């Protein structure tokens, strides 16, 4: 047990940002690296937008809007209104302060990497922990749906997740190199555990885990891998995770989540759809092969799952993070759970 | 005399926008084309910014801020604050609504010309008169100063016009084609007159007049060319025109203005500095050669100039345009003056 080591947290957007904030509140700067999904990144209005990176940065800086759940607090929308007035696209809402982030990032990307820019922005906003985009190479999540393949933001924002989810793939993933600090953390001799934040397993965590060599490195390390279930009472707190799992034939429960993670081990291409889920369910794990997840934090409403958890260790608590106290509590419990594994 | 023909107004930013608004208020849509300086255009934060085009568009749409004198009314500055927070450059103030214009223009410039985009924006903002950027090719005004050459915005905004003005040149002018609608208006058989708005002669009007073939076409047409002096009581209403003329050895008066315009005829390269002004003063006009300006509208405070105006016709009035009524009055008087020439 290494209770003073380095925690690697893998995070998507809002849910991930909440636990990441809790971890940042209780861990020293050098004891936490947060690696963030960039599969949702896209270009809009000529701006490079990195929604999950921004969610995590804004949250750790204490600048996020806790009511709306995304973007910045005290945000205004005057540029957006003016864009609509000029006949520009207004389906993706960009706040005035948020536009500053995208403008400056797009400008800096001419000469610097996303990792460098993210570190710079974080430092300027007073963040002392390391936030690392999963890769500086482009990866684009594509949702295969009953109305055809949709880039993530089209599926998520424009179509409000209404089309039926068939599969997800990650364009560019084969050529994307994991960010340097991501690899460095995975190879840190002082690595204590890997935490999969309560983010969407397919939209947010799968892209990170699909980067070349990541699952192999993760399984090679003898450190606990702990996930926090994003489900409460057979539903997702926010976003389309429950709908997507159901459309894949899985339940939005700890059980469905573990089945989903198991399918990650089956698919070499990164793509996850019905085939991978079915194959995963029918394939017996080879003797001695480590499962991806060692421990799972589940909500009280899913406590009945404990009896069916098999080899995966379970910690039951209130996983809903309504405020900073909740974030800190769930972070502390997760760290204590890690130390018991 | 053609009192129902087509007026071509050449305009810079704020002063030009005021008279252009007045002309638009009294002329039918087809009776007015406003050609606007693009020598001040520049890229900032990755955005293509066209300050004079925006000033004219905002003014004609009734969206300009009459108190500040530039930009949009009811503007907010939240993106700018956020840019400063992230360590970005904040020396050039961009309002939130204004950023929308620049974002959308920059995006559209990938597939369309500045002329097309300007026409589209103007139409969407309810403008019925034609606003034409002088060229779709890049022209950049460079101010040669005692601290070296400065791009226009560096001179104007960053250095607040403090460096001593030595000369101005217009990079790219030799290869810049006048906009199609600019040429079409100059060649319109129905052209009634050309109006040089009360803009800075060197910063705003000279770039337009320096485009290849423009002065020649202008002199070839048998239509009056009328300028409105931007000076009142030996000073400029706004901006550095008075300071610049003084630094060139000219007075900020109708006399200095005519000397400045005369120097335009001397310089083939477009560059205007001491040499061109001196050469212009010492060169006798060839017999039969038309001067650039046929008529000049001057402020009452400069009425003493009338006796020294030579062959140039003079109209004296209150040229200060504090409000829309003033704009309409000066426009009407200018049109009546044209008809008397």
XYZ file of C-alpha atoms in Angstrom:
682
model
C 0.000 0.000 0.000
C 1.311 3.386 -0.998
C -0.834 5.970 0.718
C 1.403 8.873 -0.228
C 1.885 8.136 -3.923
C 0.691 9.634 -7.148
C -2.975 9.340 -8.162
C -3.780 9.261 -11.881
C -7.380 10.322 -12.470
C -8.971 9.805 -15.881
C -11.811 12.215 -16.464
C -14.395 13.346 -18.939
C -16.410 16.513 -18.513
C -18.742 17.506 -15.745
C -18.873 14.331 -13.593
C -15.160 13.855 -13.979
C -14.514 17.462 -13.088
C -16.427 17.065 -9.826
C -14.387 14.141 -8.549
C -11.194 15.702 -9.899
C -12.001 18.830 -7.875
C -12.500 16.699 -4.774
C -9.197 14.902 -5.338
C -7.432 18.224 -5.913
C -8.839 19.477 -2.605
C -7.303 16.621 -0.624
C -4.113 15.764 -2.540
C -0.837 17.670 -2.805
C -0.033 19.143 -6.247
C 2.490 16.417 -7.050
C 0.168 13.640 -5.854
C -2.457 14.096 -8.578
C -2.443 14.098 -12.376
C -5.772 14.440 -14.153
C -5.842 13.136 -17.717
C -8.813 14.434 -19.660
C -10.685 13.138 -22.693
C -10.196 15.066 -25.932
C -12.435 12.850 -28.070
C -15.163 15.493 -27.818
C -12.884 18.233 -29.151
C -14.098 19.932 -32.280
C -13.817 23.041 -34.364
C -16.693 25.476 -34.318
C -16.763 28.998 -35.735
C -13.105 28.479 -36.531
C -12.349 27.915 -32.854
C -10.727 24.819 -31.380
C -13.007 23.735 -28.554
C -11.989 21.183 -25.950
C -15.117 20.798 -23.804
C -13.870 18.234 -21.283
C -10.522 19.939 -20.733
C -12.355 23.207 -20.141
C -14.840 21.611 -17.747
C -12.000 20.239 -15.639
C -9.952 23.450 -15.768
C -12.951 25.649 -14.940
C -13.966 23.356 -12.068
C -10.503 23.183 -10.515
C -10.189 26.962 -10.837
C -13.533 27.326 -9.039
C -14.899 29.223 -12.045
C -17.445 26.673 -13.277
C -21.177 27.291 -13.139
C -22.541 24.805 -10.595
C -26.174 25.444 -11.498
C -25.995 25.131 -15.287
C -23.508 22.283 -14.855
C -21.205 23.363 -17.681
C -19.290 26.466 -18.694
C -18.314 29.406 -16.553
C -20.157 31.091 -13.707
C -21.383 34.666 -14.279
C -21.336 33.945 -17.982
C -22.923 36.230 -20.577
C -24.073 35.328 -24.092
C -23.761 38.552 -26.049
C -21.379 37.279 -28.726
C -23.743 34.359 -29.359
C -26.715 36.688 -29.858
C -24.640 38.801 -32.232
C -23.566 35.681 -34.149
C -27.213 34.704 -34.589
C -28.010 38.263 -35.738
C -25.342 37.900 -38.440
C -26.751 34.562 -39.574
C -24.014 32.467 -37.981
C -24.528 29.037 -36.390
C -25.943 29.300 -32.883
C -26.730 25.658 -32.086
C -23.650 25.373 -29.892
C -23.876 27.898 -27.079
C -20.629 29.708 -26.363
C -20.465 32.150 -23.487
C -18.502 35.365 -23.823
C -15.838 34.372 -21.293
C -15.731 30.858 -22.695
C -15.063 32.266 -26.172
C -11.936 33.885 -24.733
C -10.616 30.432 -23.821
C -11.300 29.083 -27.311
C -9.916 32.142 -29.079
C -6.683 32.116 -27.161
C -6.281 28.340 -27.381
C -6.870 28.388 -31.151
C -4.281 31.143 -31.497
C -1.703 29.362 -29.308
C -2.204 26.056 -31.165
C -0.318 27.605 -34.090
C 2.874 27.332 -32.076
C 2.189 25.188 -29.006
C 0.626 21.871 -28.071
C -2.734 21.451 -26.372
C -0.854 20.088 -23.339
C 1.313 23.194 -23.084
C -1.663 25.516 -23.524
C -3.730 23.644 -20.948
C -0.878 23.803 -18.423
C -0.476 27.524 -19.098
C -4.190 28.300 -18.714
C -4.409 26.181 -15.545
C -1.426 27.946 -13.988
C -2.836 31.380 -14.830
C -6.148 30.416 -13.221
C -4.353 29.419 -10.035
C -4.563 25.630 -10.470
C -1.655 23.820 -8.838
C -2.479 20.253 -9.924
C -1.555 18.831 -13.288
C -4.309 18.679 -15.938
C -3.229 16.790 -19.046
C -5.242 16.395 -22.259
C -5.043 12.682 -23.125
C -3.209 13.408 -26.384
C -1.909 16.302 -28.433
C -2.950 14.438 -31.566
C -6.515 14.685 -32.895
C -8.969 12.004 -31.786
C -12.609 12.438 -32.734
C -15.392 10.377 -31.186
C -17.909 9.356 -33.818
C -21.262 7.975 -32.734
C -22.720 5.437 -35.128
C -26.481 5.879 -34.893
C -29.643 4.810 -36.651
C -29.473 8.049 -38.654
C -25.831 7.529 -39.590
C -22.474 8.386 -38.048
C -22.460 11.636 -36.078
C -19.501 13.600 -34.749
C -19.857 13.765 -30.988
C -21.136 17.344 -30.681
C -23.691 16.762 -33.439
C -24.990 13.752 -31.535
C -24.785 15.387 -28.135
C -25.815 18.998 -28.714
C -27.488 19.293 -32.076
C -29.459 16.018 -31.863
C -29.638 15.990 -28.029
C -28.657 12.297 -27.985
C -32.014 11.342 -29.555
C -30.690 9.024 -32.308
C -30.289 5.380 -31.318
C -26.715 4.571 -30.285
C -25.274 1.678 -32.309
C -21.567 1.990 -31.642
C -18.820 4.476 -30.934
C -15.502 4.757 -32.677
C -12.603 7.125 -32.182
C -11.218 8.495 -35.434
C -7.490 9.069 -35.283
C -6.992 6.918 -32.200
C -4.495 4.558 -33.875
C -2.116 7.397 -34.690
C -2.662 9.392 -31.502
C 0.213 9.351 -29.057
C -0.752 9.554 -25.392
C 0.376 12.877 -23.931
C 3.887 12.829 -22.498
C 2.745 13.530 -18.943
C 0.101 10.814 -19.234
C 2.790 8.223 -20.028
C 5.118 9.694 -17.403
C 2.433 9.299 -14.744
C 1.646 5.730 -15.811
C 5.353 4.958 -15.517
C 5.892 6.863 -12.275
C 7.358 4.396 -9.752
C 5.413 6.307 -7.132
C 2.032 5.654 -8.834
C -0.502 4.797 -6.123
C -3.698 4.138 -8.082
C -5.651 4.927 -11.190
C -9.083 6.453 -10.695
C -11.737 6.336 -13.410
C -13.910 9.319 -12.574
C -17.730 9.084 -12.739
C -17.740 10.078 -16.399
C -19.507 8.458 -19.313
C -17.633 5.181 -19.893
C -18.005 5.237 -23.675
C -17.969 8.962 -24.445
C -15.362 10.092 -21.936
C -13.240 7.275 -20.531
C -13.084 4.900 -23.464
C -11.218 7.376 -25.712
C -8.530 7.769 -23.045
C -8.285 4.006 -22.543
C -8.212 3.356 -26.303
C -5.013 5.290 -26.921
C -2.295 2.943 -28.149
C -0.663 1.035 -25.313
C -2.715 2.519 -22.493
C -4.760 -0.521 -21.435
C -1.618 -2.663 -21.632
C 0.359 -0.225 -19.462
C -2.546 0.065 -17.063
C -2.807 -3.703 -16.629
C 0.960 -4.085 -16.364
C 1.134 -1.768 -13.369
C 0.492 -3.436 -10.019
C -1.598 -0.513 -8.765
C -5.321 -0.548 -8.065
C -7.666 0.676 -10.774
C -10.799 2.062 -9.195
C -13.890 3.356 -11.001
C -16.662 5.491 -9.596
C -20.011 4.522 -11.063
C -21.770 7.414 -12.802
C -25.114 5.674 -12.195
C -27.522 6.273 -9.342
C -30.683 4.214 -9.098
C -30.474 2.793 -12.640
C -29.980 6.180 -14.225
C -27.185 8.592 -15.046
C -26.975 11.747 -12.956
C -26.553 13.753 -16.119
C -26.079 13.071 -19.801
C -26.851 10.123 -22.049
C -24.886 7.330 -20.309
C -28.004 5.401 -19.220
C -29.651 5.692 -22.630
C -26.485 4.571 -24.405
C -25.918 1.564 -22.174
C -29.535 0.470 -22.636
C -29.212 0.813 -26.405
C -26.143 -1.445 -26.196
C -28.179 -4.035 -24.292
C -26.572 -3.176 -20.963
C -28.205 -1.838 -17.827
C -27.320 1.585 -16.403
C -26.064 -0.052 -13.227
C -22.718 -1.053 -11.688
C -23.193 -4.398 -13.453
C -23.681 -2.743 -16.845
C -20.720 -0.491 -16.174
C -18.420 -3.452 -15.443
C -19.701 -5.221 -18.579
C -18.958 -2.088 -20.520
C -15.412 -1.883 -19.111
C -14.938 -5.596 -19.852
C -15.849 -4.933 -23.485
C -12.995 -2.430 -23.669
C -10.568 -5.286 -23.206
C -12.079 -7.138 -26.180
C -11.976 -4.395 -28.768
C -8.521 -3.719 -30.132
C -9.786 -1.056 -32.535
C -11.316 1.050 -29.822
C -14.765 0.694 -31.379
C -17.478 -0.412 -28.972
C -20.879 -1.628 -30.159
C -23.180 -4.574 -29.712
C -20.630 -7.020 -31.127
C -17.941 -6.075 -28.636
C -20.351 -6.145 -25.717
C -21.684 -9.578 -26.712
C -18.218 -10.947 -27.326
C -17.097 -9.668 -23.970
C -20.053 -11.295 -22.216
C -19.357 -14.660 -23.852
C -15.588 -14.712 -23.449
C -14.203 -16.261 -20.320
C -11.315 -14.313 -18.904
C -8.027 -16.176 -19.302
C -6.572 -17.564 -16.136
C -4.379 -15.005 -14.420
C -5.480 -12.142 -16.660
C -6.249 -9.042 -14.635
C -9.628 -7.431 -15.153
C -9.483 -3.738 -15.988
C -11.238 -2.669 -12.782
C -10.129 -3.740 -9.299
C -12.597 -1.695 -7.312
C -15.855 0.091 -7.927
C -17.470 2.847 -5.896
C -21.262 2.559 -6.201
C -24.146 4.608 -4.923
C -26.263 3.430 -1.983
C -29.206 3.058 -4.348
C -27.209 0.340 -6.138
C -26.057 -1.375 -2.928
C -27.852 -4.603 -3.891
C -25.176 -5.026 -6.544
C -22.567 -5.868 -3.905
C -23.654 -9.532 -3.834
C -23.063 -9.879 -7.589
C -19.754 -8.060 -7.819
C -17.597 -11.194 -8.087
C -13.891 -10.419 -7.837
C -14.344 -6.667 -8.040
C -14.152 -4.916 -4.667
C -17.051 -2.606 -3.939
C -17.388 0.511 -1.835
C -20.895 1.813 -1.237
C -21.523 5.479 -0.492
C -23.544 8.508 -1.597
C -21.937 9.245 -4.964
C -24.045 12.284 -5.823
C -21.807 15.355 -5.621
C -24.026 18.378 -5.147
C -21.366 20.631 -3.684
C -17.733 20.917 -2.755
C -18.188 19.034 0.511
C -19.626 16.084 -1.422
C -16.721 16.214 -3.861
C -14.207 16.124 -1.023
C -16.069 13.353 0.799
C -16.293 11.093 -2.278
C -12.632 11.799 -3.043
C -11.577 10.903 0.522
C -13.671 7.735 0.528
C -12.249 6.726 -2.845
C -8.692 7.190 -1.565
C -9.454 5.219 1.612
C -11.055 2.481 -0.522
C -7.910 2.362 -2.685
C -5.791 1.860 0.406
C -7.922 -1.093 1.465
C -7.508 -2.896 -1.868
C -26.011 68.382 -63.471
C -27.296 64.986 -62.501
C -29.267 65.414 -59.276
C -30.672 61.909 -59.346
C -27.494 59.952 -60.066
C -25.235 57.699 -58.115
C -23.080 59.059 -55.277
C -19.785 57.312 -54.551
C -18.669 58.040 -51.000
C -15.154 57.139 -49.895
C -14.965 56.626 -46.162
C -12.689 55.698 -43.322
C -13.958 54.880 -39.875
C -15.930 57.021 -37.481
C -16.039 60.388 -39.305
C -16.705 58.666 -42.585
C -19.407 56.547 -41.020
C -21.218 59.666 -39.800
C -21.468 61.304 -43.211
C -22.186 57.952 -44.840
C -25.103 57.526 -42.428
C -26.384 60.954 -43.364
C -26.105 60.190 -47.079
C -27.872 56.849 -46.558
C -30.687 58.669 -44.789
C -31.376 60.934 -47.775
C -30.425 58.801 -50.790
C -32.204 55.817 -52.322
C -30.433 52.443 -51.997
C -29.254 52.509 -55.612
C -28.099 56.130 -55.381
C -25.269 55.512 -52.906
C -22.224 53.269 -52.798
C -19.883 53.610 -49.843
C -16.336 52.375 -50.423
C -14.456 51.842 -47.194
C -10.770 51.798 -46.339
C -9.268 48.405 -45.483
C -5.718 49.670 -44.902
C -6.352 49.454 -41.152
C -7.382 45.806 -41.347
C -5.304 43.456 -39.273
C -5.265 40.103 -37.601
C -5.578 39.972 -33.855
C -6.161 36.923 -31.672
C -6.441 34.966 -34.915
C -9.368 37.142 -35.984
C -9.531 39.191 -39.165
C -10.548 42.673 -38.051
C -11.705 45.355 -40.466
C -12.229 48.390 -38.220
C -13.403 50.912 -40.809
C -15.778 48.505 -42.558
C -17.277 47.638 -39.172
C -17.607 51.299 -38.179
C -19.552 52.043 -41.355
C -21.704 48.899 -41.123
C -22.485 49.439 -37.440
C -23.335 53.103 -38.048
C -25.627 52.440 -41.001
C -27.342 49.663 -39.040
C -27.888 52.124 -36.188
C -25.953 49.799 -33.866
C -22.892 51.966 -33.266
C -22.101 53.463 -29.884
C -22.482 57.218 -30.309
C -20.917 58.060 -26.947
C -17.764 55.950 -27.158
C -17.518 56.832 -30.846
C -16.495 53.340 -32.000
C -17.825 49.812 -31.702
C -21.337 48.701 -30.846
C -23.866 50.205 -28.473
C -24.781 48.173 -25.372
C -21.452 46.434 -25.693
C -19.965 44.227 -22.959
C -16.322 43.291 -22.445
C -16.430 39.918 -20.742
C -14.419 37.990 -23.320
C -11.708 40.665 -23.105
C -11.489 40.328 -19.311
C -11.277 36.576 -19.670
C -8.540 36.917 -22.300
C -6.542 39.088 -19.918
C -7.084 36.524 -17.130
C -5.582 33.859 -19.414
C -2.571 36.030 -20.200
C -3.724 36.965 -23.691
C -3.144 40.333 -25.340
C -5.656 42.921 -24.169
C -4.221 46.106 -25.694
C -6.845 46.068 -28.440
C -10.304 46.218 -26.869
C -12.825 43.874 -28.460
C -16.418 43.911 -27.260
C -18.357 40.670 -26.958
C -20.764 41.482 -29.787
C -17.928 42.877 -31.873
C -16.037 39.594 -31.469
C -19.007 37.868 -33.099
C -18.462 39.981 -36.225
C -14.762 39.123 -36.339
C -15.284 35.428 -35.601
C -17.867 34.997 -38.309
C -15.950 37.095 -40.836
C -12.750 35.134 -40.200
C -14.661 31.886 -40.670
C -16.376 33.067 -43.871
C -13.080 34.345 -45.335
C -12.098 30.702 -45.856
C -14.626 30.502 -48.686
C -15.812 34.038 -49.489
C -14.406 37.489 -50.199
C -14.481 40.396 -47.781
C -16.863 42.141 -50.211
C -19.315 39.223 -50.133
C -19.150 38.931 -46.362
C -19.626 42.674 -45.879
C -22.663 42.664 -48.174
C -24.097 39.677 -46.296
C -23.584 41.221 -42.851
C -25.015 44.559 -44.017
C -28.118 42.871 -45.448
C -28.689 40.865 -42.272
C -28.426 44.058 -40.212
C -31.076 45.705 -42.380
C -28.786 47.985 -44.389
C -30.133 48.706 -47.876
C -27.236 50.755 -49.246
C -24.117 49.224 -50.710
C -21.023 49.116 -48.475
C -17.925 47.962 -50.352
C -14.485 47.306 -48.842
C -12.017 49.079 -51.144
C -10.338 45.796 -52.097
C -10.540 42.090 -51.385
C -6.753 41.961 -51.532
C -4.658 42.748 -48.460
C -3.427 46.320 -48.072
C -1.702 47.265 -44.831
C -1.025 50.852 -43.823
C 2.415 51.172 -42.293
C 3.317 54.337 -40.409
C 6.978 55.254 -40.635
C 7.805 56.961 -37.340
C 10.757 58.143 -35.331
C 10.720 54.800 -33.510
C 10.545 52.803 -36.742
C 7.780 51.518 -39.015
C 4.578 50.591 -37.184
C 1.561 48.682 -38.482
C -1.423 50.980 -38.248
C -3.026 49.494 -35.118
C 0.308 49.475 -33.303
C 0.692 53.160 -34.070
C -2.935 54.024 -33.387
C -3.922 51.885 -30.431
C -0.812 50.515 -28.791
C 1.277 53.694 -29.098
C -1.729 56.066 -29.101
C -0.229 57.986 -32.064
C 2.559 59.315 -29.842
C 5.516 58.529 -32.174
C 6.393 61.244 -34.669
C 4.824 60.632 -38.074
C 7.415 60.589 -40.853
C 5.510 58.992 -43.716
C 2.817 56.468 -44.496
C 3.003 53.644 -46.987
C 0.492 50.990 -47.971
C 1.984 47.517 -48.176
C 0.383 45.414 -50.880
C -1.209 48.390 -52.632
C 0.502 47.697 -55.972
C -0.998 44.222 -56.227
C -4.398 45.097 -54.725
C -7.283 45.158 -57.179
C -10.016 47.671 -56.364
C -13.207 45.847 -55.411
C -15.479 44.996 -58.343
C -18.326 47.212 -57.117
C -15.881 50.076 -56.539
C -14.830 49.963 -60.209
C -18.416 49.431 -61.334
C -19.502 52.554 -59.472
C -16.615 54.603 -60.886
C -17.661 53.472 -64.350
C -21.382 53.918 -63.768
C -22.683 56.295 -66.498
C -25.123 57.531 -63.881
C -22.343 58.588 -61.468
C -23.266 61.968 -60.001
C -20.335 62.791 -57.734
C -17.582 61.407 -55.574
C -17.626 62.399 -51.915
C -14.528 62.163 -49.762
C -15.979 61.813 -46.280
C -14.492 63.716 -43.322
C -12.041 60.923 -42.600
C -8.323 61.102 -42.010
C -6.828 61.952 -45.431
C -3.683 59.869 -44.962
C -4.911 57.014 -42.810
C -8.343 56.480 -44.342
C -8.772 58.093 -47.753
C -5.274 57.822 -49.158
C -5.293 53.973 -49.152
C -8.510 53.982 -51.203
C -7.132 56.583 -53.604
C -3.807 54.749 -53.918
C -5.304 51.587 -55.356
C -4.013 51.037 -58.912
C -5.893 53.149 -61.447
C -8.246 54.849 -58.992
C -6.923 58.428 -59.137
C -6.719 58.159 -62.937
C -10.308 56.920 -63.186
C -11.442 59.567 -60.746
C -9.831 62.369 -62.759
C -11.080 60.945 -66.041
C -14.707 61.121 -64.903
C -16.377 64.473 -65.505
C -18.162 64.373 -62.139
C -17.495 66.613 -59.159
C -15.156 65.376 -56.444
C -16.092 66.948 -53.145
C -14.288 66.549 -49.839
C -15.599 67.368 -46.378
C -12.829 68.756 -44.192
C -12.308 66.732 -41.002
C -10.863 69.826 -39.341
C -12.672 72.310 -37.130
C -10.831 75.346 -35.753
C -7.341 74.060 -36.644
C -7.875 70.698 -35.021
C -9.340 67.300 -35.834
C -12.646 66.412 -34.233
C -11.232 63.046 -33.307
C -8.079 61.076 -33.955
C -4.555 62.024 -34.985
C -5.207 63.879 -38.268
C -4.125 67.269 -36.904
C -0.971 65.887 -35.292
C -0.009 63.988 -38.451
C -0.502 66.981 -40.754
C 1.573 69.158 -38.435
C 4.351 66.552 -38.364
C 4.323 66.637 -42.188
C 4.732 70.421 -42.126
C 1.087 71.063 -43.029
C -1.570 72.841 -41.021
C -4.708 71.054 -39.791
C -6.870 73.370 -41.868
C -8.688 73.294 -45.218
C -5.448 74.621 -46.710
C -3.389 71.805 -45.243
C -6.000 69.317 -46.363
C -5.862 70.524 -49.981
C -2.052 70.439 -49.877
C -2.274 66.900 -48.576
C -4.646 65.879 -51.386
C -2.380 67.603 -53.908
C 0.523 65.476 -52.658
C -1.482 62.344 -53.513
C -1.220 63.287 -57.161
C 2.577 63.458 -56.900
C 3.262 60.119 -55.311
C 2.926 57.202 -57.676
C 3.931 54.672 -55.001
C 1.183 55.687 -52.632
C 3.754 56.654 -49.990
C 3.234 60.118 -48.519
C 5.892 61.835 -46.448
C 7.742 65.152 -46.292
C 9.275 64.666 -49.738
C 5.928 64.192 -51.466
C 4.398 67.147 -49.664
C 7.338 69.410 -50.539
C 7.393 68.233 -54.140
C 3.686 68.842 -54.418
C 4.048 72.380 -53.048
C 6.834 73.241 -55.511
C 5.302 71.671 -58.608
C 3.104 73.858 -60.771
C 0.030 72.051 -61.996
C 0.183 71.436 -65.735
C -2.151 73.502 -67.818
C -5.525 71.791 -68.124
C -4.752 69.123 -65.510
C -7.661 68.688 -63.131
C -6.957 68.970 -59.446
C -8.163 66.031 -57.377
C -10.713 68.091 -55.439
C -13.369 70.295 -57.077
C -15.168 71.341 -53.946
C -14.518 71.436 -50.241
C -17.001 71.648 -47.392
C -15.374 73.488 -44.484
C -16.495 74.327 -40.989
C -17.596 77.843 -40.043
C -14.548 78.129 -37.797
C -12.398 77.850 -40.944
C -14.523 80.289 -43.005
C -11.547 82.675 -43.393
C -10.060 80.078 -45.736
C -12.614 80.901 -48.428
C -10.506 83.828 -49.676
C -7.482 81.558 -50.248
C -9.275 78.629 -51.862
C -8.210 79.408 -55.422
C -9.995 77.258 -57.982
C -11.546 74.966 -55.402
C -15.205 75.748 -54.656
C -16.002 76.100 -50.976
C -19.131 75.506 -48.945
C -19.126 76.724 -45.364
C -21.349 75.118 -42.756
C -21.308 73.505 -39.304
C -19.482 70.259 -40.075
C -19.600 68.820 -36.551
C -22.035 65.892 -36.596
C -23.180 65.303 -33.037
C -26.336 63.410 -33.915
C -28.411 61.993 -36.720
C -29.961 65.362 -37.543
C -26.478 66.824 -38.053
C -25.523 63.886 -40.275
C -28.572 64.395 -42.452
C -28.060 68.157 -42.613
C -24.390 67.896 -43.648
C -25.311 65.207 -46.194
C -28.073 67.382 -47.672
C -25.828 70.435 -47.830
C -23.066 68.414 -49.460
C -25.479 67.125 -52.119
C -26.808 70.629 -52.760
C -23.219 71.930 -52.987
C -22.435 69.201 -55.534
C -25.364 70.317 -57.655
C -24.053 73.882 -57.683
C -20.601 72.878 -58.951
